[in-house]
Coordinates of C-alpha atoms in Angstrom, one line a residue:
X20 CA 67.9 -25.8 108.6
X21 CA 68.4 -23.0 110.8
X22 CA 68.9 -23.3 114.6
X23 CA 66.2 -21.1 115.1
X24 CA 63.1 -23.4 113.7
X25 CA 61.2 -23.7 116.8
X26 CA 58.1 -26.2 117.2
X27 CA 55.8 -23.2 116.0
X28 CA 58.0 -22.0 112.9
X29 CA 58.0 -26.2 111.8
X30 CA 54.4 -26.2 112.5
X31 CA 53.4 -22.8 110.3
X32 CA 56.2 -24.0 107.6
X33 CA 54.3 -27.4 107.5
X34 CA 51.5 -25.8 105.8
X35 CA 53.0 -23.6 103.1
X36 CA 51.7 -23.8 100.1
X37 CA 53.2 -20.5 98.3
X38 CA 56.5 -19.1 98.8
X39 CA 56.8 -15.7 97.7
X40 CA 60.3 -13.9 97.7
X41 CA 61.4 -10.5 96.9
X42 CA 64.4 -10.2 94.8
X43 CA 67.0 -7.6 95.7
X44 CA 68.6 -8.6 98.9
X45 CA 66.6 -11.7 98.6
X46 CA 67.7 -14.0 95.4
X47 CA 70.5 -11.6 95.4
X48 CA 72.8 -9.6 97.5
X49 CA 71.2 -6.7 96.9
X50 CA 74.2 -5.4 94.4
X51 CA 72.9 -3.3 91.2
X52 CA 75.7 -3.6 88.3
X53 CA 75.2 -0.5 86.3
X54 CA 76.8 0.0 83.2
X55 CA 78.7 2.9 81.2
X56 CA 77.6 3.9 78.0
X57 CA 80.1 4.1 75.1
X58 CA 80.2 8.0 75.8
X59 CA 81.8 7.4 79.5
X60 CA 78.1 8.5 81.1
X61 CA 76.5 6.2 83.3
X62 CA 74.0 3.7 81.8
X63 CA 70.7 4.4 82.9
X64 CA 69.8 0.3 83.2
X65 CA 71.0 -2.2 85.3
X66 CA 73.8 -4.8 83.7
X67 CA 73.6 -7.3 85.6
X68 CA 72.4 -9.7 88.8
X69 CA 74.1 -12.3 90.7
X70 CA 71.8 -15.4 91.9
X71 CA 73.0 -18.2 94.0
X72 CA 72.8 -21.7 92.1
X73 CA 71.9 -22.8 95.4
X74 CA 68.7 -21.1 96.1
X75 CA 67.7 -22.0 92.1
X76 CA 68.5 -25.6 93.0
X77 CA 66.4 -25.6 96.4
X78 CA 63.7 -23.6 94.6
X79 CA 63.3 -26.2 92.1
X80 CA 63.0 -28.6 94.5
X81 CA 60.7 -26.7 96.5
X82 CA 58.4 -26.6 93.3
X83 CA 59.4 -30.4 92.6
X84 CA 57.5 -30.7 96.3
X85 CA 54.4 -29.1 95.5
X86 CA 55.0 -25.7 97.2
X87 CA 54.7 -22.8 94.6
X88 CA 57.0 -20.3 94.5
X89 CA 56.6 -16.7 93.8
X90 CA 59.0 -13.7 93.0
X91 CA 57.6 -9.9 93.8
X92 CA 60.2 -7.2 93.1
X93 CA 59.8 -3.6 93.1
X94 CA 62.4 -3.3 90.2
X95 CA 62.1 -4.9 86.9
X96 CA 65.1 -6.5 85.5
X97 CA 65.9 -8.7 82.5
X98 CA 68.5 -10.4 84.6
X99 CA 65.5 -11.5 86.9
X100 CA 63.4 -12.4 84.0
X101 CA 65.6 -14.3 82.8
X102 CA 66.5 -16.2 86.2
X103 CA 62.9 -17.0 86.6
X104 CA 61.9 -18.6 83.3
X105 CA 65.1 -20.8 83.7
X106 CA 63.9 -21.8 87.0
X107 CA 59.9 -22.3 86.0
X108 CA 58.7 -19.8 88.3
X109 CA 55.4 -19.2 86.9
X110 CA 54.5 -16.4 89.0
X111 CA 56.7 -13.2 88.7
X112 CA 55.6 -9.8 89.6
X113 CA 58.0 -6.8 88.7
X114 CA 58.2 -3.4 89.2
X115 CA 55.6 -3.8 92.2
X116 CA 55.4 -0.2 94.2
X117 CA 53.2 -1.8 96.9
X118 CA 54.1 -5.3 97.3
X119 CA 50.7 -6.5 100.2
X120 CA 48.1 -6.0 96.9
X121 CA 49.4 -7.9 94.5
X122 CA 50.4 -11.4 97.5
X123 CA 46.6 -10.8 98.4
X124 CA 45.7 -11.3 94.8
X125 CA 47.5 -14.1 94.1
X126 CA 46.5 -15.6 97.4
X127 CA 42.9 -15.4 95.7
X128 CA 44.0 -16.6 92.6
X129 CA 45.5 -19.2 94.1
X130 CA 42.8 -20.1 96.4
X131 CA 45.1 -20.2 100.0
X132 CA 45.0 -18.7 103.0
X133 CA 47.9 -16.3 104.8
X134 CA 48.1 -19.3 106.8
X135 CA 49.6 -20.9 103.6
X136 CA 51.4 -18.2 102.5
X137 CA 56.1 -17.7 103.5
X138 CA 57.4 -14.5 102.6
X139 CA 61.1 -13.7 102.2
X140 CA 61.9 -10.4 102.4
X141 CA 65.1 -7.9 103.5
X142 CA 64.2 -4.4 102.7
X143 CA 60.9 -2.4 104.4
X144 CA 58.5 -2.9 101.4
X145 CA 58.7 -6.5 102.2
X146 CA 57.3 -5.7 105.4
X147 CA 53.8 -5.7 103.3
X148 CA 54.6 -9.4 102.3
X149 CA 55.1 -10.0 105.8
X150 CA 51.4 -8.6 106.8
X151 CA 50.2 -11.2 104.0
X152 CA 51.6 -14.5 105.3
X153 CA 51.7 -16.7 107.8
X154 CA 55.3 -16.8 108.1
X155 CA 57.7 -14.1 107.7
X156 CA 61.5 -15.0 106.9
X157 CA 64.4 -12.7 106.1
X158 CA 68.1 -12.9 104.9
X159 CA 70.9 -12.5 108.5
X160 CA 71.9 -9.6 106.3
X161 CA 68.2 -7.9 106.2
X162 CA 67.3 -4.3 107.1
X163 CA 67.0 -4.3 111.5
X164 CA 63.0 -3.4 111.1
X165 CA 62.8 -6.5 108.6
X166 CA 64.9 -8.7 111.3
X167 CA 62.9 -7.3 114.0
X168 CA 59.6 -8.4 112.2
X169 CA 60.4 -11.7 110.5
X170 CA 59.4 -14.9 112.6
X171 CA 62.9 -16.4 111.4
X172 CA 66.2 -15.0 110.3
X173 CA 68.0 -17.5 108.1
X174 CA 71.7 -17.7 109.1
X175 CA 72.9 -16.9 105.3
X176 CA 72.5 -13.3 103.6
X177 CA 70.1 -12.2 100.7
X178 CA 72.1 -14.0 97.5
X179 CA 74.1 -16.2 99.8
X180 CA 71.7 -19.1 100.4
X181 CA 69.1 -17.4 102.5
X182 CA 66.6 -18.9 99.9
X183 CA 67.7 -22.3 100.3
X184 CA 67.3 -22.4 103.9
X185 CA 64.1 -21.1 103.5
X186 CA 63.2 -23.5 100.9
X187 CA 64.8 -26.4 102.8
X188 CA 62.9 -25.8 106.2
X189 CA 59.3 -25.8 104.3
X190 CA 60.5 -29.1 102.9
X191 CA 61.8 -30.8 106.1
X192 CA 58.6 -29.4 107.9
X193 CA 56.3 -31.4 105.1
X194 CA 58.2 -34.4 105.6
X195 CA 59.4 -34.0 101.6
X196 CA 63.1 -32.9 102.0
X197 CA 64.4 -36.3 101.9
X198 CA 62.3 -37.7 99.5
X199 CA 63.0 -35.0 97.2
X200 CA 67.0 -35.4 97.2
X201 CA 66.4 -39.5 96.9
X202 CA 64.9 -38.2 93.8
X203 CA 68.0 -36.8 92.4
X204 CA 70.4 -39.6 93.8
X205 CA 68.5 -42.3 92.0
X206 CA 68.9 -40.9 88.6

């Protein structure tokens, strides 16, 4: 947990329900890998992602806890579809152009309050996520603005374990974080 979890962020992170994360610069560092075509031109999709086994782990144990987790990406990528099946994240939104909407409506869908609601975000369309929840979070490596605007940076950049701090403060503010990893060391 980061050194920066004050009474208040423990307090708001005790009653998250929903975790919703953007992707680039989020669940990864933000990197595109873009392909060349057999011609030598550049490809005109993206090759490849690079997620942190870490913030998959902690997600799934954030889910394991009861806290849903959501992904809301302004891209769409089969890298990040992929990613998110293998992890059972059941609520995936891609190629989003205005980000707020869509964490209202699954807010209603979901029946919670922004008081219920993290957002993870590094880039300014996240800022929208921000305006949605309860608690704003962002990678150390974030856009300043984002930084500025978050309630809590995480010590660890966007695909670097940003989401697993995240992840792991919700679960030691709901009392679930040890509980959870007891899980895995009795098997």
């Amino acid at each position: 947990m980061t050194p920066q979890a004050t009474e208040s962020i423990l307090k708001r992170a005790k009653q998250v329900a929903l975790l919703a994360l953007d992707c680039d610069g989020v669940l990864t560092d933000g990197r595109l890998y873009y392909a060349n075509s057999q011609d030598g031109a550049s490809g005109d999709s993206i090759f490849g992602l690079s997620f942190n086994s870490q913030d998959g782990q902690a997600i799934k144990m954030l889910m394991q806890s009861g806290v849903e987790v959501a992904v809301i990406s302004g891209r769409r990528s089969e890298a990040l579809d992929r990613r998110t099946k293998e992890l059972g994240i059941a609520h995936v939104y891609s190629k989003v152009e205005h980000k707020g909407p869509v964490l209202r409506d699954l807010m209603h869908t979901l029946k919670l309050e922004a008081h219920q609601i993290a957002a993870m975000g590094d880039d300014i369309p996240d800022l929208a996520l921000f305006r949605a929840a309860g608690l704003s979070l962002a990678p150390a490596d974030a856009h300043p603005l984002v930084r500025e605007q978050a309630d809590l940076v995480t010590q660890a950049g966007g695909g670097r374990g940003c989401v697993r701090e995240a992840a792991q403060l919700i679960m030691t503010a709901q009392d679930s974080f040890n509980s959870i990893v007891e899980s895995f060391t009795r098997r």
